[in-house]
mmCIF file of C-alpha atoms in Angstrom:
data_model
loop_
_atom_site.group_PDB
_atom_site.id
_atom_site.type_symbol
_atom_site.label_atom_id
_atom_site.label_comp_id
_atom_site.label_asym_id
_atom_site.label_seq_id
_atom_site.Cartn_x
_atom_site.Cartn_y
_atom_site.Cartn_z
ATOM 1 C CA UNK A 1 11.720 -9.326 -13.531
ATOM 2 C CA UNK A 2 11.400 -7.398 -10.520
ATOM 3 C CA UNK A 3 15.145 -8.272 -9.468
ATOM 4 C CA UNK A 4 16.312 -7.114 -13.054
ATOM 5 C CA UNK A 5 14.156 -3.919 -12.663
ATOM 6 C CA UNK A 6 16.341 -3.207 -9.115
ATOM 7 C CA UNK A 7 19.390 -4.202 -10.697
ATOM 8 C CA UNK A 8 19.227 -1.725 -13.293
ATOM 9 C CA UNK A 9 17.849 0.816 -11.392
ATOM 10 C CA UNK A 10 21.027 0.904 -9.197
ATOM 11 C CA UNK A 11 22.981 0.634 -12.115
ATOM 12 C CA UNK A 12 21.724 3.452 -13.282
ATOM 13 C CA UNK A 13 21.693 5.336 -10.110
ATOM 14 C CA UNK A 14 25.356 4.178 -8.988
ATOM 15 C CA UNK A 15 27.332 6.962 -10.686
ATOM 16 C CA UNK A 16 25.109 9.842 -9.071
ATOM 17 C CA UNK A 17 26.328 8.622 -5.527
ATOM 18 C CA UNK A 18 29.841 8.828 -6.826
ATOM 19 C CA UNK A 19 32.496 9.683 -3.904
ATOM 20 C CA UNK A 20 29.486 8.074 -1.211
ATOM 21 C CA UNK A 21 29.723 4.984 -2.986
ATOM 22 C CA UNK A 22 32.759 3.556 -0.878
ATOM 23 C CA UNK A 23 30.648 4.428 2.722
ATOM 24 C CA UNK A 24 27.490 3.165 1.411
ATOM 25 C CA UNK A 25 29.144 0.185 0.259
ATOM 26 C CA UNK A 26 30.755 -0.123 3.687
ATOM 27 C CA UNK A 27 27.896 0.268 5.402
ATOM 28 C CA UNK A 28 25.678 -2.292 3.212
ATOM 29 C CA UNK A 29 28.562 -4.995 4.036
ATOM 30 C CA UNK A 30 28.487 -4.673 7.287
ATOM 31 C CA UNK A 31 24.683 -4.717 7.791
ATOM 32 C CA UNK A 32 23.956 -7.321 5.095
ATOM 33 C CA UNK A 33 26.961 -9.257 6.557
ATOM 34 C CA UNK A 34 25.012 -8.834 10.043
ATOM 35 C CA UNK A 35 21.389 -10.036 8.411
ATOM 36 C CA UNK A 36 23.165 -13.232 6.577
ATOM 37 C CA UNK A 37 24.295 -14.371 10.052
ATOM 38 C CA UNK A 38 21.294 -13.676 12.123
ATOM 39 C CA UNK A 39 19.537 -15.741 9.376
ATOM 40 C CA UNK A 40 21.322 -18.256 9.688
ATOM 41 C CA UNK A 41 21.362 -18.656 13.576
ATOM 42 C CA UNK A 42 17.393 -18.151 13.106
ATOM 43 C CA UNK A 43 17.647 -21.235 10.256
ATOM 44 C CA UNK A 44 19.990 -23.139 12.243
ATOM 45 C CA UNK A 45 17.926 -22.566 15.225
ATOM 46 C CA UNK A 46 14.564 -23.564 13.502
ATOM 47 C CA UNK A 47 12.783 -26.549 14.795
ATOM 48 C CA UNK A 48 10.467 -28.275 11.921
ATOM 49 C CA UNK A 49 7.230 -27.933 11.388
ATOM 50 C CA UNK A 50 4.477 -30.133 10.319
ATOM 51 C CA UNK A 51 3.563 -29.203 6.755
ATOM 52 C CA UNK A 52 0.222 -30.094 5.933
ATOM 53 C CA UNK A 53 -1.089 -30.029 2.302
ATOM 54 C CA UNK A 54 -4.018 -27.529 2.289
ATOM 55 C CA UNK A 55 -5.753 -26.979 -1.499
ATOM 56 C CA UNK A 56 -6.598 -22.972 0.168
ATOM 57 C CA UNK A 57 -3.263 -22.009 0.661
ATOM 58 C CA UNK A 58 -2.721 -18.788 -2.239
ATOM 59 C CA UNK A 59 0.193 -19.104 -4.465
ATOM 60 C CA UNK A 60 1.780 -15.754 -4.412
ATOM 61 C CA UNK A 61 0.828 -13.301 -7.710
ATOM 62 C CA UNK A 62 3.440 -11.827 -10.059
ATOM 63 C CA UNK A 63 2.641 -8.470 -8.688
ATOM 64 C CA UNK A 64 3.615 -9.820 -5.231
ATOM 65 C CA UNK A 65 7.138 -11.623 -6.254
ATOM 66 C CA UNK A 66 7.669 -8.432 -8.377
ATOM 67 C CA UNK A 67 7.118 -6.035 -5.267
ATOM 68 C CA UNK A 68 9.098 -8.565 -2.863
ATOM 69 C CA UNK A 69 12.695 -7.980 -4.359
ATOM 70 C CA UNK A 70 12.275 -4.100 -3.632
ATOM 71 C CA UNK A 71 12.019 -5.279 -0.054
ATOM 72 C CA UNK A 72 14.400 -7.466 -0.197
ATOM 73 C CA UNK A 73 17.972 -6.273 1.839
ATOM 74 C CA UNK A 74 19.907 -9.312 0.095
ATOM 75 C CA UNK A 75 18.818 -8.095 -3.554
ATOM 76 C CA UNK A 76 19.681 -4.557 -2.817
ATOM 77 C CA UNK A 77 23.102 -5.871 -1.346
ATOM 78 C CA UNK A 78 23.411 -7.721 -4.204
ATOM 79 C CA UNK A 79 22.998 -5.363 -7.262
ATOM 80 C CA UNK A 80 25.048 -2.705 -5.097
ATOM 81 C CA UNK A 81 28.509 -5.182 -4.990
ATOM 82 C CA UNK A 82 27.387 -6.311 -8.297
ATOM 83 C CA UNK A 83 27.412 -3.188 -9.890
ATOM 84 C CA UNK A 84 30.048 -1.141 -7.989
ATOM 85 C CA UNK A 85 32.468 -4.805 -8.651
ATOM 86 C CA UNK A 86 31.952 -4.352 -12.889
ATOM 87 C CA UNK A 87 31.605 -0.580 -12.477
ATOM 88 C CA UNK A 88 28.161 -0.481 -14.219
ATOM 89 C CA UNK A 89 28.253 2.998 -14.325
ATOM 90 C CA UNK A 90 31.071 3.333 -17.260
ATOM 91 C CA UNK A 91 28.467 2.898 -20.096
ATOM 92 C CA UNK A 92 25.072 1.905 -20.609
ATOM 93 C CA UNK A 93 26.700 -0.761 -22.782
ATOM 94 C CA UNK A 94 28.221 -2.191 -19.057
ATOM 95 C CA UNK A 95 25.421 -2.343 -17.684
ATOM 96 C CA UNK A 96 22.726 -3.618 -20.388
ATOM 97 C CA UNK A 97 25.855 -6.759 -20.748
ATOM 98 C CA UNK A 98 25.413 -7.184 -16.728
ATOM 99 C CA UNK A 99 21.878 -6.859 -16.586
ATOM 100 C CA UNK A 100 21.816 -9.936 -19.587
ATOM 101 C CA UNK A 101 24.049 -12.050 -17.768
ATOM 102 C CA UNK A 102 22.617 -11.621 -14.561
ATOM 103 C CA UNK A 103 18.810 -12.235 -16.138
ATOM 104 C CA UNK A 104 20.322 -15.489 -17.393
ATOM 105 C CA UNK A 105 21.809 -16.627 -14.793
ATOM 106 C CA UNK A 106 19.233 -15.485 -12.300
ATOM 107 C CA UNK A 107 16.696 -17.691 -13.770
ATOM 108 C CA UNK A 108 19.115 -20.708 -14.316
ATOM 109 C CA UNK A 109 19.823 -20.530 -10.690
ATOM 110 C CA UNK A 110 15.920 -20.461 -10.010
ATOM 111 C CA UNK A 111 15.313 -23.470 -12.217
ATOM 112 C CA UNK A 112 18.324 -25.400 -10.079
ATOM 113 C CA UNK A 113 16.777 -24.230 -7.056
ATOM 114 C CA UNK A 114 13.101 -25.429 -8.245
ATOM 115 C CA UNK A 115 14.935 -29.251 -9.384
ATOM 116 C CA UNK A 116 16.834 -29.338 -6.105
ATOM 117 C CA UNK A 117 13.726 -28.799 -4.312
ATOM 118 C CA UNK A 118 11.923 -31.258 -6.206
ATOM 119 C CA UNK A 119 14.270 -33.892 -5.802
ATOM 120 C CA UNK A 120 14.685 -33.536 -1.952
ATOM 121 C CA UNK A 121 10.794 -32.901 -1.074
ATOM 122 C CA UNK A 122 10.233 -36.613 -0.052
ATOM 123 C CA UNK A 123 13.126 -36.405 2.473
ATOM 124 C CA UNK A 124 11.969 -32.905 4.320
ATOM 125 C CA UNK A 125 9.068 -34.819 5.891
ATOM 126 C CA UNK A 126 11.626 -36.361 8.408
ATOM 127 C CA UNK A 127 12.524 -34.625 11.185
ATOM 128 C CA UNK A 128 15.671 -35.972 12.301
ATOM 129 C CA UNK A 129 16.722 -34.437 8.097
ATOM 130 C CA UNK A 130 15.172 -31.620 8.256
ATOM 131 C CA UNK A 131 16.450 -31.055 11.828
ATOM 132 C CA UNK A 132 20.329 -31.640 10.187
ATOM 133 C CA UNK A 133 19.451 -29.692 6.619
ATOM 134 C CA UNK A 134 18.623 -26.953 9.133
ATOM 135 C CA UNK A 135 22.192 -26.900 10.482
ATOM 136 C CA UNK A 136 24.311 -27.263 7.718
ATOM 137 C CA UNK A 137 22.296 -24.004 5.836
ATOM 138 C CA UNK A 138 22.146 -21.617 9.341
ATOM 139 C CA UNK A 139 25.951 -22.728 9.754
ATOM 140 C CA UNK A 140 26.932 -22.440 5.810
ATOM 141 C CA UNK A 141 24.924 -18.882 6.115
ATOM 142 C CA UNK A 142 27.300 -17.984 9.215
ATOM 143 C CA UNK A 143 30.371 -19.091 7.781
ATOM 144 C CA UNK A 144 29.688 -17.285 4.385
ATOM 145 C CA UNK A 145 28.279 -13.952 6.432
ATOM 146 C CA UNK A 146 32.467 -14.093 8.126
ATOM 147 C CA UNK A 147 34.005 -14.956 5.102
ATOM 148 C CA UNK A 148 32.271 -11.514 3.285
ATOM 149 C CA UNK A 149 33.426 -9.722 6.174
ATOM 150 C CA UNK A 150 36.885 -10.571 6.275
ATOM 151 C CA UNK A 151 37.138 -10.459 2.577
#
């Protein structure tokens, strides 16, 4: 919800920046281009940890996912391409489309995310798998952060 919110906020605010847009855009692909790859050095870096199951650890509250995406540079970076790439800002019409298709698939890609992480709990309590998971998502990160940048 808090992702949609954001997303049609910058819809909506994407025609006022009008001639900015291409140096803001330029300027978001660069530095979220620069934050994918020094996430994924950090995650291909990252030695594991011992997880240990611990009944007082506080699921996090609506109100906190909700506030998160505002903070998040890779939503932001997100709903700007998104939005500037189907040029949102033609008609409300655009955008309320967009904003359904990208609810849908937002939470379809959460529920994949949730199965997948289901299905591979049992192995991440290795270390030699979590060690090699670890590499193949920093490098895939690096390799997609070079690919946006050339593109």
């Amino acid at each position: 919800i808090g992702f949609i919110l954001l997303l049609s906020t910058v819809g909506l605010s994407i025609g006022v920046l009008g001639d900015g847009l291409p140096n803001v855009l330029m300027v978001l692909k660069y530095a979220g281009c620069a934050f994918i790859c020094y996430m994924g050095v950090k995650i291909f870096n990252a030695q594991p940890s011992k997880i240990e199951k611990n009944s007082d650890l506080a699921v996090p509250t609506f109100a906190q996912g909700f506030f998160m995406q505002w903070l998040n540079p890779k939503a932001w970076i997100a709903c700007m391409a998104g939005c500037s790439a189907f040029n949102v800002s033609d008609s409300y019409q655009t955008l309320l489309l967009f904003v359904t298709v990208y609810f849908l698939i937002c939470y379809l890609g959460i529920a994949s995310w949730a199965l997948l992480g289901h299905k591979i709990s049992g192995w991440l309590n290795r270390t030699d798998f979590v060690v090699g998971f670890n590499r193949v998502m920093g490098a895939t990160l690096c390799i997609v952060a070079i690919y946006l940048l050339l593109s």
